[in-house]
CSV table of C-alpha atoms and ligand atoms in Angstrom, one decimal:
chain,number,residue,atom,x,y,z
A,112,MET,CA,95.3,113.6,139.3
A,113,ASP,CA,97.5,111.1,140.3
A,114,ILE,CA,99.2,110.0,136.9
A,115,LEU,CA,100.7,106.4,136.8
A,116,ILE,CA,103.1,105.8,134.2
A,117,CYS,CA,104.1,102.3,133.0
A,118,GLY,CA,106.9,101.3,131.3
A,119,GLY,CA,110.6,102.0,131.6
A,120,GLY,CA,111.8,103.0,128.0
A,121,ASN,CA,112.4,105.9,126.4
A,122,ALA,CA,109.0,107.1,126.1
A,123,ALA,CA,108.6,106.6,129.9
A,124,HIS,CA,111.5,108.3,130.4
A,125,THR,CA,110.1,111.4,128.8
A,126,LEU,CA,107.0,111.4,130.3
A,127,ALA,CA,107.7,111.0,133.9
A,128,GLY,CA,110.5,114.0,133.9
A,129,LEU,CA,108.0,116.1,131.7
A,130,LEU,CA,104.5,115.6,134.1
A,131,ALA,CA,106.4,115.2,137.5
A,132,ALA,CA,107.6,118.9,136.6
A,133,GLN,CA,104.4,120.2,136.1
A,134,ALA,CA,103.0,122.0,140.0
A,135,GLY,CA,100.2,119.3,141.3
A,136,GLN,CA,101.4,116.6,139.5
A,137,ALA,CA,102.2,113.1,141.2
A,138,VAL,CA,103.8,111.1,139.0
A,139,ARG,CA,104.0,106.9,140.2
A,140,ILE,CA,106.0,104.4,137.7
A,141,PHE,CA,105.2,101.2,137.2
A,142,LEU,CA,107.4,98.6,135.9
A,143,SER,CA,106.8,95.0,135.2
A,144,LEU,CA,110.3,93.8,134.8
A,145,PRO,CA,112.0,94.1,138.7
A,146,GLU,CA,115.6,95.1,137.5
A,147,GLU,CA,114.6,97.9,136.2
A,148,ALA,CA,112.4,98.8,139.1
A,149,ARG,CA,115.8,98.5,140.5
A,150,ARG,CA,117.5,100.7,138.6
A,151,TRP,CA,114.8,103.7,138.4
A,152,GLN,CA,114.6,103.6,142.5
A,153,SER,CA,118.2,104.0,143.2
A,154,GLY,CA,118.2,107.0,140.0
A,155,LEU,CA,115.9,108.7,142.0
A,156,ALA,CA,117.6,108.2,145.3
A,157,GLU,CA,120.7,109.2,143.8
A,158,GLN,CA,119.3,112.1,141.2
A,159,GLY,CA,115.7,112.8,143.5
A,160,GLY,CA,114.1,113.0,139.6
A,161,ILE,CA,114.5,112.5,136.0
A,162,ARG,CA,115.9,115.0,133.8
A,163,VAL,CA,114.6,116.0,130.3
A,164,ARG,CA,116.2,117.8,127.9
A,165,LEU,CA,114.4,119.6,125.0
A,166,PRO,CA,114.7,121.6,122.0
A,167,GLU,CA,113.7,124.8,123.5
A,168,GLY,CA,115.3,123.5,127.2
A,169,GLU,CA,115.5,121.6,130.1
A,170,VAL,CA,113.1,120.8,132.9
A,171,TYR,CA,113.3,118.6,135.5
A,172,GLY,CA,110.7,116.5,137.1
A,173,ARG,CA,110.4,114.1,140.5
A,174,PRO,CA,108.1,111.0,140.2
A,175,GLN,CA,106.8,110.4,143.6
A,176,ALA,CA,107.7,106.6,143.4
A,177,ALA,CA,108.8,103.6,140.9
A,178,SER,CA,108.1,99.8,142.1
A,179,ALA,CA,107.6,96.5,139.9
A,180,ASP,CA,105.2,96.2,142.9
A,181,PRO,CA,101.3,97.2,141.1
A,182,ALA,CA,99.9,97.8,144.4
A,183,GLU,CA,102.1,100.0,145.6
A,184,VAL,CA,101.5,102.6,142.7
A,185,VAL,CA,98.5,102.0,140.8
A,186,PRO,CA,95.6,102.5,143.4
A,187,GLY,CA,94.2,106.2,143.1
A,188,ALA,CA,95.8,107.2,139.9
A,189,GLY,CA,93.0,109.3,137.7
A,190,LEU,CA,95.2,108.6,134.2
A,191,ALA,CA,97.3,105.3,133.5
A,192,LEU,CA,99.5,106.0,130.7
A,193,LEU,CA,101.1,103.0,129.0
A,194,ALA,CA,104.5,103.7,127.7
A,195,LEU,CA,105.4,100.8,126.2
A,196,PRO,CA,105.7,98.5,122.8
A,197,ALA,CA,102.9,96.8,121.8
A,198,PHE,CA,104.0,93.5,122.5
A,199,ALA,CA,103.8,94.7,126.7
A,200,HIS,CA,100.2,96.2,126.7
A,201,GLU,CA,98.8,92.9,127.5
A,202,ASP,CA,100.5,91.9,130.3
A,203,VAL,CA,101.1,94.9,132.2
A,204,LEU,CA,97.2,95.6,131.4
A,205,ARG,CA,96.3,92.1,133.4
A,206,GLN,CA,98.7,93.6,136.4
A,207,ILE,CA,97.8,96.7,136.9
A,208,ALA,CA,93.8,95.5,136.4
A,209,PRO,CA,93.0,94.8,139.8
A,210,TYR,CA,94.4,98.2,141.6
A,211,LEU,CA,92.6,100.7,138.7
A,212,SER,CA,90.2,103.4,140.5
A,213,ALA,CA,86.6,103.4,139.2
A,214,GLY,CA,86.6,106.6,136.3
A,215,ALA,CA,90.5,106.0,135.9
A,216,TRP,CA,91.8,106.6,132.1
A,217,VAL,CA,93.7,104.1,130.6
A,218,GLY,CA,95.6,104.6,127.3
A,219,ALA,CA,98.3,103.5,125.6
A,220,LEU,CA,101.1,106.1,123.3
A,221,PRO,CA,101.2,105.2,120.6
A,222,ALA,CA,97.6,102.4,121.1
A,223,ARG,CA,99.2,100.7,117.4
A,224,GLY,CA,96.3,98.6,115.7
A,225,GLY,CA,93.3,96.9,117.6
A,226,PHE,CA,94.5,98.3,121.7
A,227,ASP,CA,90.5,98.6,122.3
A,228,PHE,CA,90.0,94.7,121.8
A,229,CYS,CA,93.5,94.1,124.2
A,230,ALA,CA,92.8,96.3,126.7
A,231,HIS,CA,89.0,94.7,126.7
A,232,ASP,CA,90.1,91.6,126.7
A,233,ALA,CA,93.0,92.5,129.3
A,234,LEU,CA,91.8,94.6,131.9
A,235,GLY,CA,88.5,92.3,132.4
A,236,LEU,CA,85.9,93.2,134.9
A,237,SER,CA,88.1,96.3,135.1
A,238,ALA,CA,87.1,97.8,131.9
A,239,ARG,CA,83.1,98.0,133.1
A,240,HIS,CA,84.6,100.8,135.3
A,241,VAL,CA,87.4,102.3,133.2
A,242,SER,CA,88.0,104.6,130.3
A,243,ILE,CA,90.0,103.4,127.5
A,244,PHE,CA,92.0,105.6,125.7
A,245,GLY,CA,94.8,105.4,122.5
A,246,LEU,CA,97.1,107.8,120.7
A,247,GLN,CA,97.8,107.7,116.8
A,248,THR,CA,101.4,108.1,117.8
A,249,LEU,CA,104.0,109.6,120.4
A,250,PRO,CA,104.4,112.7,120.2
A,251,TRP,CA,107.9,112.7,120.7
A,252,ALA,CA,111.3,111.2,118.7
A,253,CYS,CA,112.7,110.8,122.4
A,254,ARG,CA,116.0,108.8,123.8
A,255,ILE,CA,117.0,107.7,127.2
A,256,GLU,CA,120.8,109.6,128.0
A,257,GLU,CA,121.0,107.8,130.9
A,258,TYR,CA,119.0,105.0,132.7
A,259,GLY,CA,116.7,106.7,135.8
A,260,ARG,CA,117.7,109.9,135.7
A,261,SER,CA,117.3,111.5,132.5
A,262,ALA,CA,116.6,111.5,128.6
A,263,ARG,CA,116.4,114.0,125.7
A,264,VAL,CA,113.4,114.9,123.0
A,265,LEU,CA,114.9,115.1,119.3
A,266,GLY,CA,111.3,116.1,118.3
A,267,ALA,CA,107.9,116.5,118.7
A,268,LYS,CA,104.8,116.3,116.8
A,269,ALA,CA,102.1,119.5,117.0
A,270,GLU,CA,98.9,117.3,117.1
A,271,VAL,CA,98.3,113.4,117.3
A,272,ASP,CA,94.7,112.0,117.5
A,273,LEU,CA,93.0,109.9,119.9
A,274,ALA,CA,90.7,107.2,120.2
A,275,ALA,CA,88.6,106.6,123.5
A,276,ARG,CA,86.1,103.9,124.7
A,277,PRO,CA,83.9,105.5,125.6
A,278,ALA,CA,84.0,107.5,122.3
A,279,ALA,CA,81.7,110.2,124.5
A,280,HIS,CA,84.8,110.3,127.0
A,281,ALA,CA,87.2,111.3,124.0
A,282,ALA,CA,86.9,115.1,124.0
A,283,ASP,CA,87.4,115.0,128.2
A,284,ILE,CA,90.7,112.8,128.0
A,285,ALA,CA,92.0,115.0,124.7
A,286,ALA,CA,91.5,118.1,126.6
A,287,GLU,CA,93.2,117.0,130.0
A,288,LEU,CA,96.4,114.9,127.2
A,289,SER,CA,96.7,118.6,125.2
A,290,ARG,CA,97.2,120.4,128.5
A,291,LEU,CA,100.0,117.7,130.5
A,292,LEU,CA,101.8,116.9,126.9
A,293,GLY,CA,101.9,120.7,125.5
A,294,LEU,CA,100.2,119.7,122.0
A,295,ARG,CA,97.3,119.4,120.5
A,296,VAL,CA,95.6,115.8,121.4
A,297,THR,CA,92.6,116.0,119.2
A,298,PRO,CA,89.6,113.4,120.0
A,299,GLY,CA,89.2,111.2,116.8
A,300,ALA,CA,85.8,109.5,116.0
A,301,ASN,CA,86.9,105.6,116.9
A,302,PHE,CA,89.1,103.2,117.7
A,303,LEU,CA,88.9,101.6,114.2
A,304,SER,CA,90.0,104.3,112.7
A,305,LEU,CA,93.0,104.5,114.7
A,306,THR,CA,94.1,101.2,113.9
A,307,LEU,CA,93.2,101.4,110.2
A,308,ALA,CA,95.2,105.2,109.9
A,309,GLY,CA,99.0,103.7,111.1
A,310,THR,CA,101.1,104.4,108.5
A,311,GLY,CA,104.1,102.3,109.8
A,312,GLN,CA,101.8,99.1,109.3
A,313,ILE,CA,102.3,99.6,105.8
A,314,ILE,CA,105.8,102.0,105.5
A,315,HIS,CA,107.9,100.1,107.9
A,316,PRO,CA,106.5,96.2,107.0
A,317,GLY,CA,106.5,97.1,103.3
A,318,ILE,CA,110.2,99.3,103.0
A,319,GLN,CA,111.9,95.8,105.0
A,320,TYR,CA,109.9,93.0,102.4
A,321,GLY,CA,111.0,95.8,99.7
A,322,LEU,CA,114.5,96.2,100.5
A,323,PHE,CA,115.2,92.5,101.3
A,324,HIS,CA,112.9,90.0,100.1
A,325,HIS,CA,115.3,89.0,97.5
A,326,TRP,CA,118.2,88.8,99.8
A,327,ASP,CA,120.5,86.2,99.3
A,328,GLY,CA,122.3,85.7,102.5
A,329,SER,CA,125.4,87.1,101.9
A,330,PRO,CA,126.3,89.5,104.4
A,331,TYR,CA,126.4,93.8,103.5
A,332,SER,CA,129.3,96.0,104.6
A,333,GLU,CA,127.3,98.7,105.4
A,334,ALA,CA,123.5,99.1,106.5
A,335,PRO,CA,121.2,100.2,103.7
A,336,LEU,CA,119.2,103.2,103.6
A,337,PHE,CA,115.9,102.4,104.9
A,338,TYR,CA,113.5,105.4,103.9
A,339,GLN,CA,115.5,106.8,101.3
A,340,GLY,CA,116.1,102.9,100.0
A,341,VAL,CA,112.7,103.5,98.1
A,342,THR,CA,113.2,102.7,94.7
A,343,PRO,CA,110.4,103.0,92.3
A,344,GLU,CA,109.4,99.4,92.9
A,345,ILE,CA,109.1,99.8,96.6
A,346,ALA,CA,106.8,102.8,96.5
A,347,SER,CA,105.0,100.9,94.0
A,348,LEU,CA,104.8,98.3,96.4
A,349,LEU,CA,103.5,101.1,99.1
A,350,GLN,CA,101.1,102.7,97.2
A,351,ALA,CA,99.4,99.1,96.6
A,352,MET,CA,99.6,98.3,100.2
A,353,SER,CA,97.8,102.0,101.1
A,354,ASP,CA,95.4,100.8,97.7
A,355,GLU,CA,94.3,98.1,99.2
A,356,VAL,CA,93.2,100.1,103.2
A,357,GLN,CA,91.2,103.0,101.5
A,358,SER,CA,89.5,100.3,99.6
A,359,LEU,CA,88.8,98.9,102.9
A,360,ARG,CA,88.0,102.1,104.3
A,361,HIS,CA,85.4,102.5,101.4
A,362,ALA,CA,84.0,99.1,102.1
A,363,LEU,CA,83.2,99.8,105.5
A,364,GLU,CA,82.0,103.1,104.3
A,365,SER,CA,79.4,101.5,103.0
A,366,ARG,CA,78.4,98.8,105.0
A,367,ALA,CA,78.3,101.2,107.8
A,368,PRO,CA,76.9,104.6,106.7
A,369,GLY,CA,77.6,107.0,109.5
A,370,LEU,CA,81.4,105.1,110.8
A,371,GLU,CA,83.7,108.4,110.7
A,372,LEU,CA,87.0,106.7,109.0
A,373,GLU,CA,88.3,110.3,107.4
A,374,THR,CA,91.8,110.0,109.9
A,375,VAL,CA,92.4,106.6,107.0
A,376,ARG,CA,94.3,108.4,104.4
A,377,PRO,CA,96.1,107.6,101.3
A,378,LEU,CA,99.6,107.3,102.0
A,379,GLY,CA,100.9,109.6,99.7
A,380,GLU,CA,98.7,112.4,101.4
A,381,TRP,CA,99.1,111.3,104.9
A,382,LEU,CA,103.6,111.8,104.0
A,383,GLN,CA,102.7,115.6,103.4
A,384,ARG,CA,100.3,116.3,106.4
A,385,ALA,CA,102.9,114.8,108.7
A,386,TYR,CA,106.1,116.3,107.0
A,387,GLY,CA,105.1,118.8,104.5
A,388,ASP,CA,108.1,121.4,104.1
A,389,ASP,CA,110.9,118.7,104.7
A,390,ILE,CA,109.8,116.8,101.6
A,391,ALA,CA,111.8,118.4,98.9
A,392,ASP,CA,110.3,116.6,95.5
A,393,PRO,CA,106.7,115.9,96.2
A,394,SER,CA,106.2,114.7,92.7
A,395,SER,CA,106.0,111.0,93.6
A,396,LEU,CA,105.6,108.7,96.1
A,397,GLU,CA,109.1,107.2,95.5
A,398,ARG,CA,110.5,111.2,95.5
A,399,ALA,CA,108.7,111.6,98.4
A,400,PHE,CA,110.2,108.9,100.4
A,401,VAL,CA,113.9,109.3,99.1
A,402,SER,CA,114.0,113.3,99.6
A,403,ASN,CA,112.5,114.1,102.8
A,404,ARG,CA,114.5,115.8,105.0
A,405,ALA,CA,113.1,114.0,108.4
A,406,TYR,CA,114.2,110.6,106.7
A,407,ALA,CA,117.6,111.6,106.0
A,408,GLY,CA,120.4,108.9,106.8
A,409,LEU,CA,118.5,106.6,108.9
A,410,ARG,CA,119.3,102.7,107.9
A,411,ALA,CA,118.1,99.7,108.2
A,412,PRO,CA,118.1,97.8,111.2
A,413,MET,CA,120.7,94.8,111.1
A,414,ARG,CA,122.7,93.1,113.3
A,415,PRO,CA,126.4,91.6,113.1
A,416,VAL,CA,127.3,88.2,111.5
A,417,PRO,CA,130.8,86.9,110.5
A,418,GLY,CA,131.6,88.8,107.2
A,419,GLY,CA,129.4,92.5,108.1
A,420,LEU,CA,126.3,92.8,108.6
A,421,ALA,CA,123.1,90.5,108.1
A,422,PRO,CA,119.1,92.5,108.5
A,423,ASP,CA,117.5,92.0,111.8
A,424,PHE,CA,114.1,90.9,111.3
A,425,GLN,CA,113.9,90.6,115.0
A,426,ALA,CA,113.5,94.4,115.4
A,427,ARG,CA,110.5,96.2,115.8
A,428,TYR,CA,109.8,96.9,111.9
A,429,LEU,CA,108.4,93.7,111.5
A,430,SER,CA,107.8,92.4,115.3
A,431,GLU,CA,105.8,95.1,116.4
A,432,ASP,CA,104.4,96.5,113.2
A,433,VAL,CA,103.2,93.5,111.6
A,434,PRO,CA,101.2,91.3,114.4
A,435,TYR,CA,100.1,94.6,116.5
A,436,ALA,CA,99.3,96.8,113.7
A,437,LEU,CA,99.2,95.4,109.9
A,438,LEU,CA,97.6,91.7,111.7
A,439,ALA,CA,94.8,94.1,113.1
A,440,THR,CA,93.8,96.2,109.9
A,441,ARG,CA,94.0,92.3,107.5
A,442,GLY,CA,91.9,91.2,110.1
A,443,VAL,CA,89.3,93.6,109.3
A,444,ALA,CA,89.7,92.9,105.8
A,445,GLU,CA,88.8,89.2,106.3
A,446,LEU,CA,86.0,90.3,108.1
A,447,VAL,CA,84.6,93.1,105.5
A,448,GLN,CA,86.2,90.5,102.7
A,449,VAL,CA,87.9,92.7,100.8
A,450,PRO,CA,91.3,91.1,99.0
A,451,THR,CA,94.4,92.6,100.4
A,452,PRO,CA,97.2,90.4,97.8
A,453,TRP,CA,100.0,93.3,98.1
A,454,ILE,CA,99.7,93.1,102.6
A,455,ASP,CA,99.5,89.2,102.3
A,456,ARG,CA,102.4,89.2,100.4
A,457,VAL,CA,104.2,90.8,103.3
A,458,ILE,CA,103.0,89.1,106.1
A,459,SER,CA,103.4,85.8,104.1
A,460,TRP,CA,106.9,86.9,103.6
A,461,ALA,CA,107.3,88.8,107.5
A,462,GLN,CA,106.2,85.8,109.3
A,463,GLN,CA,108.7,83.4,107.5
A,464,GLN,CA,111.2,85.8,108.8
A,465,LEU,CA,110.0,86.0,112.4
A,466,GLY,CA,109.4,81.9,112.4
A,467,ARG,CA,105.9,83.0,112.8
A,468,GLU,CA,102.2,81.0,111.3
A,469,TYR,CA,99.5,83.7,111.4
A,470,LEU,CA,98.3,84.0,107.5
A,471,SER,CA,97.4,79.8,106.9
A,472,GLY,CA,95.6,79.5,103.8
A,473,GLY,CA,94.6,82.2,102.9
A,474,ARG,CA,93.2,83.2,106.3
A,475,LEU,CA,93.9,84.5,109.6
A,476,GLN,CA,94.4,80.9,111.2
A,477,GLY,CA,97.8,80.1,111.5
A,478,LYS,CA,99.0,79.2,115.0
A,479,ASP,CA,100.4,82.5,116.5
A,480,LEU,CA,97.3,84.6,115.8
A,481,SER,CA,97.2,84.1,119.7
A,482,ALA,CA,99.9,86.5,120.1
A,483,SER,CA,98.8,89.7,117.4
A,484,ARG,CA,95.9,92.1,117.5
A,485,ALA,CA,94.1,90.6,115.0
A,486,PRO,CA,90.3,91.0,116.0
A,487,GLN,CA,89.7,87.0,115.1
A,488,ARG,CA,92.0,86.5,118.2
A,489,TYR,CA,89.6,88.0,119.9
A,490,GLY,CA,86.3,85.5,118.8
A,491,CYS,CA,85.4,88.4,116.3
A,492,ARG,CA,84.1,86.5,113.7
A,493,SER,CA,81.3,89.2,111.7
A,494,LEU,CA,81.7,92.6,110.7
A,495,GLU,CA,78.5,93.4,112.8
A,496,THR,CA,80.3,92.1,115.9
A,497,LEU,CA,83.2,94.7,115.2
A,498,LEU,CA,81.0,97.5,114.9
A,499,ALA,CA,79.0,96.4,118.0
A,500,ALA,CA,77.7,99.4,119.8
A,501,ASP,CA,80.2,99.4,122.7
A,502,ARG,CA,83.7,99.3,120.2
A,503,TYR,CA,83.2,101.7,117.8
A,504,THR,CA,79.8,103.6,118.5
A,505,TYR,CA,79.6,104.1,122.1
A,506,PRO,CA,76.5,105.9,123.0
A,507,ALA,CA,77.1,109.3,124.8
B,13,NAD,P1,111.5,101.2,124.4
B,13,NAD,O1,112.6,99.8,123.9
B,13,NAD,O2,112.5,101.9,125.4
B,13,NAD,O3,110.7,100.2,125.9
B,13,NAD,C1,111.2,99.7,126.2
B,13,NAD,C2,110.5,99.4,128.1
B,13,NAD,O4,109.4,98.5,127.4
B,13,NAD,C3,111.1,98.5,128.5
B,13,NAD,O5,112.7,99.1,129.0
B,13,NAD,C4,110.5,98.1,129.9
B,13,NAD,O6,110.0,98.8,130.4
B,13,NAD,C5,109.3,97.8,129.1
B,13,NAD,N1,108.8,96.6,128.1
B,13,NAD,C6,109.8,95.7,127.6
B,13,NAD,N2,108.9,94.5,127.2
B,13,NAD,C7,108.5,94.5,128.3
B,13,NAD,C8,107.7,92.8,128.8
B,13,NAD,N3,107.9,91.6,128.1
B,13,NAD,N4,107.0,93.3,129.2
B,13,NAD,C9,106.8,94.5,130.7
B,13,NAD,N5,107.4,95.6,129.9
B,13,NAD,C10,108.0,95.9,128.6
B,13,NAD,O7,110.5,101.6,123.5
B,13,NAD,P2,110.4,103.5,123.5
B,13,NAD,O8,110.9,103.7,122.6
B,13,NAD,O9,109.7,104.1,124.7
B,13,NAD,O10,108.6,103.2,122.8
B,13,NAD,C11,107.5,102.9,123.5
B,13,NAD,C12,106.6,102.8,122.3
B,13,NAD,O11,106.5,104.1,121.1
B,13,NAD,C13,107.3,102.3,120.9
B,13,NAD,O12,105.6,101.0,120.6
B,13,NAD,C14,108.0,102.3,120.1
B,13,NAD,O13,108.2,101.9,118.7
B,13,NAD,C15,106.7,103.7,120.2
B,13,NAD,N6,108.0,105.1,119.6
B,13,NAD,C16,109.0,105.5,119.9
B,13,NAD,C17,109.5,106.3,119.6
B,13,NAD,C18,110.8,106.9,120.2
B,13,NAD,O14,111.5,107.7,120.0
B,13,NAD,N7,111.2,106.6,121.2
B,13,NAD,C19,109.2,107.1,118.3
B,13,NAD,C20,107.6,106.6,118.1
B,13,NAD,C21,107.3,105.0,118.4
């Protein structure tokens, strides 16, 4: 199958090397930023391919082409993978849409919240003849080593959830991705569960709020520990946000019997499943964060300022996790009329730091809602619209 990778960052380098290394795969790269296309082209011309260092060894794959012109790389692709930050999904989907073949599978890793709304809207007419899918998370922690030439995988997940639309195509897409990515890709029930189950939307904005909402503007001499900086108070906030998502899950399950949301897990349960033995002391949520070896030493994103460091509120913990994840969940809560006072408190603080307005007067009607994935942004004004057959229970 011809594979298109959209993006030129850490995830795209890793995918390009891993997939092109497999026999019989024709891999092409679409880079909407021309300068990146030029750097990929010179890397491929000089080195011939992308080297990926894995914990268990090294692979080397030769993509066929890299281009900023979608007409050169999109036609004929059976699988299009968006390996991009969520804020780039919409633009890139609009650029590739006219060149997508009927029957192509188009998906994002990770999808973040509301990817199905975004893709349906951005693909326009093409959405009628392609399948859309999303993965709950990127399967790897990975970094570029040398741009256009090499990347390194620091760690890999054993299993990742997938949702697709039409849902009937999820099993086929998951089976093919399991084979290509070399891990278990599990076909989940629906995109709504992907939107609600993302724990980054709780953990990242919640800890940022907890660490910095009382910040008085004085420079820090060093970046505070992020996950290990979770205090009992911050853990209570994270628990309260998680409880609100669980209330939303239960309200949806009672209003829409048959809607499968069992992958939307409480935060503590998710931590245990994701990190298990890495957590030395699971006796409380606070201890589970602080004693998690996988989180050890990771620090809050900061930027240099005169006299030291200041929190970097433009980093993705707010700029991606709030508009493209937490607001999608908050938007669903508004449709179901489930109150979310703690999530609202974090969004209200975050939007001030980002210089944006999403929530206004307690509703998602701020002037910047159009740069978010809240369902309201796509004209969805009722639970019935949200659950419309083609969105969550597409017929087999
Ligand atoms: P990255 O920062 O390396 O990706 C940046 C790339 O995105 C750029 O090189 C460019 O090709 C593209 N891009 C950026 N802005 C764009 C725009 N406006 N228009 C078009 N393209 C644009 O990100 P990554 O590390 O590859 O991660 C991709 C996604 O996976 C992100 O959502 C990230 O949060 C998530 N993620 C990454 C890791 C990791 O270890 N790298 C782990 C978990 C999740």
